[in-house]
mmCIF file of C-alpha atoms in Angstrom:
data_model
loop_
_atom_site.group_PDB
_atom_site.id
_atom_site.type_symbol
_atom_site.label_atom_id
_atom_site.label_comp_id
_atom_site.label_asym_id
_atom_site.label_seq_id
_atom_site.Cartn_x
_atom_site.Cartn_y
_atom_site.Cartn_z
ATOM 1 C CA MET A 183 -0.078 0.071 -0.058
ATOM 2 C CA HIS A 184 1.377 3.510 -0.909
ATOM 3 C CA PRO A 185 2.025 5.602 2.155
ATOM 4 C CA ILE A 186 0.488 8.706 3.468
ATOM 5 C CA GLY A 187 3.039 11.517 3.373
ATOM 6 C CA LEU A 188 3.457 14.413 5.821
ATOM 7 C CA PHE A 189 5.825 17.090 6.398
ATOM 8 C CA ASP A 190 6.693 20.029 8.665
ATOM 9 C CA SER A 191 9.741 22.243 9.233
ATOM 10 C CA GLY A 192 11.134 20.180 12.092
ATOM 11 C CA LEU A 193 9.778 17.846 14.826
ATOM 12 C CA GLY A 194 6.316 19.342 14.720
ATOM 13 C CA GLY A 195 4.968 16.894 11.987
ATOM 14 C CA LEU A 196 5.536 13.998 14.367
ATOM 15 C CA SER A 197 2.575 15.130 16.678
ATOM 16 C CA VAL A 198 0.399 14.702 13.566
ATOM 17 C CA ALA A 199 2.142 11.218 13.002
ATOM 18 C CA ARG A 200 1.285 10.395 16.584
ATOM 19 C CA VAL A 201 -2.323 10.903 16.078
ATOM 20 C CA LEU A 202 -2.366 8.921 12.794
ATOM 21 C CA PHE A 203 -0.532 6.089 14.604
ATOM 22 C CA LYS A 204 -3.527 5.889 16.943
ATOM 23 C CA ARG A 205 -6.333 6.643 14.557
ATOM 24 C CA LEU A 206 -5.027 4.789 11.272
ATOM 25 C CA PRO A 207 -2.862 2.124 12.766
ATOM 26 C CA HIS A 208 -2.596 0.033 9.566
ATOM 27 C CA GLU A 209 -1.423 2.980 7.464
ATOM 28 C CA PRO A 210 2.232 3.459 6.507
ATOM 29 C CA LEU A 211 3.473 7.076 6.855
ATOM 30 C CA TRP A 212 6.340 8.789 5.047
ATOM 31 C CA VAL A 213 7.358 11.581 7.343
ATOM 32 C CA VAL A 214 9.857 14.396 6.408
ATOM 33 C CA GLY A 215 11.163 17.081 8.740
ATOM 34 C CA ASP A 216 12.593 19.981 6.902
ATOM 35 C CA THR A 217 15.068 20.530 9.670
ATOM 36 C CA ALA A 218 17.459 22.377 7.377
ATOM 37 C CA HIS A 219 14.962 25.313 7.323
ATOM 38 C CA VAL A 220 13.351 25.048 10.800
ATOM 39 C CA PRO A 221 11.574 27.300 11.854
ATOM 40 C CA TYR A 222 9.213 28.212 9.183
ATOM 41 C CA GLY A 223 7.662 30.849 11.442
ATOM 42 C CA GLY A 224 9.192 34.265 10.761
ATOM 43 C CA ARG A 225 10.235 33.397 7.208
ATOM 44 C CA PRO A 226 8.744 35.436 4.256
ATOM 45 C CA LEU A 227 5.334 33.741 3.419
ATOM 46 C CA ARG A 228 6.402 33.356 -0.205
ATOM 47 C CA GLN A 229 9.350 31.298 0.798
ATOM 48 C CA VAL A 230 7.294 29.056 3.005
ATOM 49 C CA ARG A 231 4.977 28.596 0.174
ATOM 50 C CA ASP A 232 7.906 27.407 -2.015
ATOM 51 C CA PHE A 233 9.174 24.955 0.683
ATOM 52 C CA ALA A 234 5.708 23.553 1.010
ATOM 53 C CA MET A 235 5.212 22.921 -2.634
ATOM 54 C CA GLY A 236 8.614 21.477 -3.010
ATOM 55 C CA LEU A 237 7.932 18.921 -0.107
ATOM 56 C CA THR A 238 4.553 18.075 -1.522
ATOM 57 C CA GLN A 239 6.015 17.532 -5.001
ATOM 58 C CA TYR A 240 8.645 15.222 -3.528
ATOM 59 C CA LEU A 241 6.206 13.025 -1.566
ATOM 60 C CA VAL A 242 3.851 12.893 -4.574
ATOM 61 C CA ASP A 243 6.756 11.823 -6.751
ATOM 62 C CA GLU A 244 7.904 9.213 -4.198
ATOM 63 C CA GLY A 245 4.409 7.606 -4.633
ATOM 64 C CA CYS A 246 2.511 8.820 -1.509
ATOM 65 C CA ARG A 247 -1.280 8.474 -2.168
ATOM 66 C CA ALA A 248 -2.036 11.463 0.069
ATOM 67 C CA VAL A 249 -0.051 14.370 1.640
ATOM 68 C CA VAL A 250 -0.687 16.063 4.783
ATOM 69 C CA MET A 251 0.872 19.658 5.264
ATOM 70 C CA ALA A 252 1.493 18.866 8.838
ATOM 71 C CA CYS A 253 2.410 22.505 9.291
ATOM 72 C CA ASN A 254 0.044 25.259 9.879
ATOM 73 C CA ILE A 255 1.886 28.006 8.141
ATOM 74 C CA SER A 256 2.335 25.861 4.980
ATOM 75 C CA SER A 257 -1.337 25.057 5.098
ATOM 76 C CA ALA A 258 -2.126 28.807 5.409
ATOM 77 C CA VAL A 259 -0.206 29.766 2.338
ATOM 78 C CA ALA A 260 0.196 26.784 0.105
ATOM 79 C CA LEU A 261 -2.757 24.381 0.530
ATOM 80 C CA GLU A 262 -4.981 25.716 -2.218
ATOM 81 C CA ASP A 263 -2.097 25.911 -4.706
ATOM 82 C CA ALA A 264 -1.138 22.228 -3.989
ATOM 83 C CA ARG A 265 -4.670 20.926 -4.280
ATOM 84 C CA LEU A 266 -4.916 22.631 -7.797
ATOM 85 C CA ARG A 267 -1.512 21.201 -8.833
ATOM 86 C CA PHE A 268 -1.506 17.661 -7.468
ATOM 87 C CA ALA A 269 -3.730 14.678 -8.351
ATOM 88 C CA VAL A 270 -3.680 13.101 -4.894
ATOM 89 C CA PRO A 271 -5.584 14.421 -1.937
ATOM 90 C CA VAL A 272 -3.695 17.128 0.094
ATOM 91 C CA PHE A 273 -4.755 17.924 3.677
ATOM 92 C CA GLY A 274 -3.933 20.937 5.935
ATOM 93 C CA MET A 275 -4.133 21.925 9.459
ATOM 94 C CA VAL A 276 -5.898 25.374 9.465
ATOM 95 C CA GLU A 277 -9.295 24.325 8.019
ATOM 96 C CA ALA A 278 -9.383 21.228 10.311
ATOM 97 C CA GLY A 279 -8.533 23.313 13.451
ATOM 98 C CA ALA A 280 -11.078 25.972 12.555
ATOM 99 C CA ARG A 281 -13.737 23.394 11.954
ATOM 100 C CA ALA A 282 -13.128 21.669 15.226
ATOM 101 C CA ALA A 283 -13.073 24.951 17.066
ATOM 102 C CA ALA A 284 -16.330 26.077 15.503
ATOM 103 C CA ILE A 285 -17.928 22.852 16.653
ATOM 104 C CA ALA A 286 -16.433 22.829 20.162
ATOM 105 C CA GLY A 287 -16.888 26.400 21.061
ATOM 106 C CA GLU A 288 -20.100 28.205 21.976
ATOM 107 C CA SER A 289 -20.255 31.892 21.814
ATOM 108 C CA GLY A 290 -17.192 32.925 23.514
ATOM 109 C CA PRO A 291 -13.989 34.087 21.847
ATOM 110 C CA ILE A 292 -11.617 31.461 20.362
ATOM 111 C CA GLY A 293 -8.046 31.619 20.951
ATOM 112 C CA VAL A 294 -5.257 30.521 18.599
ATOM 113 C CA LEU A 295 -1.562 29.912 19.589
ATOM 114 C CA ALA A 296 0.500 29.915 16.485
ATOM 115 C CA THR A 297 3.776 31.089 14.946
ATOM 116 C CA ALA A 298 4.142 34.783 13.858
ATOM 117 C CA GLY A 299 3.767 33.748 10.062
ATOM 118 C CA THR A 300 0.501 32.018 10.798
ATOM 119 C CA VAL A 301 -0.743 34.892 12.716
ATOM 120 C CA GLU A 302 0.325 37.360 9.983
ATOM 121 C CA SER A 303 -1.489 35.281 7.363
ATOM 122 C CA GLY A 304 -4.762 35.711 9.238
ATOM 123 C CA ALA A 305 -5.733 32.209 8.041
ATOM 124 C CA TYR A 306 -7.385 31.107 11.269
ATOM 125 C CA THR A 307 -9.392 34.187 11.807
ATOM 126 C CA ALA A 308 -10.644 33.902 8.123
ATOM 127 C CA ALA A 309 -11.476 30.092 8.381
ATOM 128 C CA ILE A 310 -13.305 30.543 11.808
ATOM 129 C CA SER A 311 -15.199 33.556 10.623
ATOM 130 C CA ALA A 312 -16.416 31.602 7.464
ATOM 131 C CA LEU A 313 -17.852 28.911 9.683
ATOM 132 C CA ARG A 314 -19.091 31.139 12.353
ATOM 133 C CA PRO A 315 -19.777 34.611 11.247
ATOM 134 C CA GLY A 316 -19.018 37.301 13.805
ATOM 135 C CA ALA A 317 -16.769 34.957 16.044
ATOM 136 C CA SER A 318 -14.277 36.743 18.073
ATOM 137 C CA VAL A 319 -10.777 35.223 17.438
ATOM 138 C CA LEU A 320 -7.496 36.107 19.199
ATOM 139 C CA GLU A 321 -4.478 35.055 17.544
ATOM 140 C CA ILE A 322 -1.302 34.985 19.528
ATOM 141 C CA PRO A 323 2.153 34.607 18.001
ATOM 142 C CA CYS A 324 4.364 32.266 20.123
ATOM 143 C CA PRO A 325 8.065 32.691 18.768
ATOM 144 C CA ARG A 326 9.547 30.862 21.765
ATOM 145 C CA PHE A 327 7.681 27.570 21.433
ATOM 146 C CA VAL A 328 9.070 25.959 18.327
ATOM 147 C CA PRO A 329 12.892 26.442 19.681
ATOM 148 C CA LEU A 330 11.784 24.784 23.001
ATOM 149 C CA VAL A 331 10.488 21.789 21.238
ATOM 150 C CA GLU A 332 13.362 21.610 18.779
ATOM 151 C CA SER A 333 15.777 21.648 21.591
ATOM 152 C CA ALA A 334 14.085 19.164 23.605
ATOM 153 C CA ARG A 335 12.827 21.451 26.338
ATOM 154 C CA TRP A 336 9.124 20.785 26.093
ATOM 155 C CA ASP A 337 8.931 20.019 29.779
ATOM 156 C CA SER A 338 10.968 22.801 31.312
ATOM 157 C CA ASP A 339 10.647 25.879 33.322
ATOM 158 C CA GLU A 340 11.277 27.929 30.111
ATOM 159 C CA ALA A 341 8.297 26.155 28.381
ATOM 160 C CA ARG A 342 5.979 26.911 31.462
ATOM 161 C CA CYS A 343 7.214 30.465 31.525
ATOM 162 C CA ALA A 344 6.712 30.965 27.752
ATOM 163 C CA ALA A 345 3.041 29.332 27.977
ATOM 164 C CA SER A 346 2.111 31.683 30.902
ATOM 165 C CA ASP A 347 3.191 34.656 28.789
ATOM 166 C CA TYR A 348 1.256 33.553 25.702
ATOM 167 C CA ALA A 349 -1.747 32.613 27.691
ATOM 168 C CA THR A 350 -2.164 35.988 29.566
ATOM 169 C CA PRO A 351 -4.097 37.760 26.896
ATOM 170 C CA LEU A 352 -6.371 34.761 26.240
ATOM 171 C CA VAL A 353 -7.067 34.476 30.097
ATOM 172 C CA GLU A 354 -7.801 38.179 30.202
ATOM 173 C CA ALA A 355 -10.268 37.800 27.317
ATOM 174 C CA GLY A 356 -11.927 34.802 28.972
ATOM 175 C CA VAL A 357 -11.027 32.348 26.140
ATOM 176 C CA ASP A 358 -11.906 28.682 26.914
ATOM 177 C CA THR A 359 -11.417 27.229 23.451
ATOM 178 C CA VAL A 360 -7.630 27.317 22.261
ATOM 179 C CA ILE A 361 -6.391 25.910 18.941
ATOM 180 C CA LEU A 362 -2.825 24.604 18.898
ATOM 181 C CA GLY A 363 -1.977 26.527 15.642
ATOM 182 C CA CYS A 364 1.467 24.905 15.114
ATOM 183 C CA THR A 365 2.179 21.143 15.017
ATOM 184 C CA HIS A 366 4.966 21.720 17.473
ATOM 185 C CA TYR A 367 2.519 22.831 20.164
ATOM 186 C CA PRO A 368 0.890 19.594 21.064
ATOM 187 C CA PHE A 369 4.204 18.536 22.790
ATOM 188 C CA LEU A 370 3.798 21.620 24.920
ATOM 189 C CA ALA A 371 0.127 20.836 25.802
ATOM 190 C CA LYS A 372 0.821 20.218 29.441
ATOM 191 C CA ALA A 373 2.498 23.609 29.979
ATOM 192 C CA ILE A 374 -0.202 25.402 28.024
ATOM 193 C CA ARG A 375 -3.028 23.772 29.972
ATOM 194 C CA ALA A 376 -1.217 24.811 33.225
ATOM 195 C CA ALA A 377 -1.052 28.390 32.246
ATOM 196 C CA PHE A 378 -4.837 28.720 32.418
ATOM 197 C CA PRO A 379 -6.458 29.120 35.884
ATOM 198 C CA TYR A 380 -9.607 27.251 34.484
ATOM 199 C CA PRO A 381 -10.185 24.145 32.322
ATOM 200 C CA ILE A 382 -9.868 24.838 28.603
ATOM 201 C CA ARG A 383 -10.765 23.049 25.374
ATOM 202 C CA LEU A 384 -7.375 22.457 23.855
ATOM 203 C CA ILE A 385 -7.906 21.685 20.033
ATOM 204 C CA ASP A 386 -5.154 19.714 18.157
ATOM 205 C CA PRO A 387 -6.122 19.924 14.535
ATOM 206 C CA ALA A 388 -4.514 16.502 13.899
ATOM 207 C CA ASP A 389 -7.521 14.944 15.190
ATOM 208 C CA SER A 390 -9.768 16.365 12.526
ATOM 209 C CA VAL A 391 -7.043 15.589 9.832
ATOM 210 C CA ALA A 392 -7.141 12.015 10.857
ATOM 211 C CA ALA A 393 -11.009 11.904 10.398
ATOM 212 C CA ASP A 394 -10.706 13.561 7.118
ATOM 213 C CA LEU A 395 -8.198 10.953 6.031
ATOM 214 C CA GLU A 396 -10.604 8.242 7.332
ATOM 215 C CA ASN A 397 -13.434 9.760 5.180
ATOM 216 C CA VAL A 398 -11.461 10.152 1.962
ATOM 217 C CA LEU A 399 -9.028 7.282 1.645
ATOM 218 C CA ASP A 400 -9.642 3.484 1.191
ATOM 219 C CA LEU A 401 -7.827 2.470 4.316
ATOM 220 C CA SER A 402 -5.191 -0.477 4.451
ATOM 221 C CA PRO A 403 -6.334 -3.827 5.637
ATOM 222 C CA ALA A 404 -4.709 -5.302 8.828
ATOM 223 C CA SER A 405 -2.136 -7.323 6.910
ATOM 224 C CA GLY A 406 0.730 -6.928 9.321
ATOM 225 C CA PRO A 407 2.464 -3.922 10.813
ATOM 226 C CA PRO A 408 2.932 -1.036 8.563
ATOM 227 C CA VAL A 409 6.406 0.156 7.411
ATOM 228 C CA HIS A 410 7.028 3.703 8.201
ATOM 229 C CA ARG A 411 9.793 5.948 6.709
ATOM 230 C CA PHE A 412 11.137 8.904 8.527
ATOM 231 C CA GLU A 413 13.397 11.474 6.678
ATOM 232 C CA ALA A 414 15.127 14.868 7.574
ATOM 233 C CA THR A 415 16.721 17.567 5.418
ATOM 234 C CA GLY A 416 19.245 18.444 8.254
ATOM 235 C CA ASP A 417 20.664 16.887 11.370
ATOM 236 C CA LEU A 418 19.449 13.203 11.112
ATOM 237 C CA LYS A 419 20.862 12.286 14.605
ATOM 238 C CA ALA A 420 18.968 15.007 16.473
ATOM 239 C CA PHE A 421 15.757 14.571 14.425
ATOM 240 C CA SER A 422 15.854 10.736 15.197
ATOM 241 C CA GLU A 423 16.713 11.132 18.946
ATOM 242 C CA ALA A 424 14.258 13.693 19.906
ATOM 243 C CA GLY A 425 11.625 12.242 17.441
ATOM 244 C CA SER A 426 11.939 8.745 18.948
ATOM 245 C CA THR A 427 11.284 10.318 22.423
ATOM 246 C CA LEU A 428 8.355 12.295 21.367
ATOM 247 C CA LEU A 429 6.632 9.484 19.380
ATOM 248 C CA SER A 430 7.677 6.729 22.036
ATOM 249 C CA TYR A 431 8.521 4.912 18.717
ATOM 250 C CA PRO A 432 12.171 4.487 17.897
ATOM 251 C CA PHE A 433 13.460 5.213 14.464
ATOM 252 C CA VAL A 434 16.397 6.192 12.499
ATOM 253 C CA ALA A 435 15.844 8.927 10.027
ATOM 254 C CA ALA A 436 17.248 8.831 6.341
ATOM 255 C CA HIS A 437 18.399 11.894 4.433
ATOM 256 C CA CYS A 438 15.627 13.564 2.510
ATOM 257 C CA PRO A 439 17.187 14.568 -0.886
ATOM 258 C CA VAL A 440 14.533 17.130 -1.803
ATOM 259 C CA TRP A 441 16.810 20.275 -1.602
ATOM 260 C CA ASP A 442 20.061 18.525 -2.899
ATOM 261 C CA ALA A 443 19.797 19.885 -6.379
ATOM 262 C CA ALA A 444 19.404 23.354 -5.066
ATOM 263 C CA ALA A 445 22.452 22.987 -2.876
ATOM 264 C CA ALA A 446 24.360 21.971 -5.914
ATOM 265 C CA GLY A 447 23.071 25.010 -7.888
ATOM 266 C CA GLY A 448 20.155 23.240 -9.846
ATOM 267 C CA HIS A 449 16.484 23.571 -9.555
ATOM 268 C CA PRO A 450 15.243 23.029 -5.996
ATOM 269 C CA LEU A 451 12.714 20.283 -7.281
ATOM 270 C CA ALA A 452 15.081 18.503 -9.443
ATOM 271 C CA ALA A 453 15.905 15.934 -6.849
ATOM 272 C CA SER A 454 12.206 15.114 -6.572
ATOM 273 C CA SER A 455 11.360 14.731 -10.227
ATOM 274 C CA ARG A 456 12.975 11.288 -10.497
#
């Protein structure tokens, strides 16, 4: 069975893989961490779009039967273009998270914790407003979160301090529904919950993405354990060690060649057009 491909700028895509392991246990996954370019947040949106389109092209060319942009900023700036270009189903995080929040929330404001780039795009506000006109949406940029996860400090005093800082305007607004608007952030869920003095609905868009995959794909039969592939564009050892811990699933990542042609002075997609 052809795998489901998914990518993010670094370790974040593994939070989506973790959900898919549980929801779609017989599906093989091909996971790429673009660790050579992490973080995507803070980069020009056009550059992020190019990265996302290149990685989607790579996974499609490698035979993936569906691709998940396991990255909110990629989903915000590249999903529609990818759906027009590629014949396989392409799934994103923003519409899934907005849908889950619109269903879960009542009439109160909805909070979004995201990277600066995702906040800049306004994608969550637009998606939620389309589903619930007039909804109040507070999008908070969280530039300290991704480096904390990438450096294995997801359960640290620094993580708890950052979560408290970013939660403060949401607490002041009385937000009780919060979208994790970056796939790195589920690994900080404990710190984020602790930053609120009252119970909150913490929405991981990956749950809705998994449901979408179940609805769209013909799922693999239970014919033995699936074979997963993990790749990184940068430091393989760091990605493998931290990723194995976060997934509770030991793996050794292979080199992803998607940018090799660009590094050699060729077209950035040449390596994925085999």
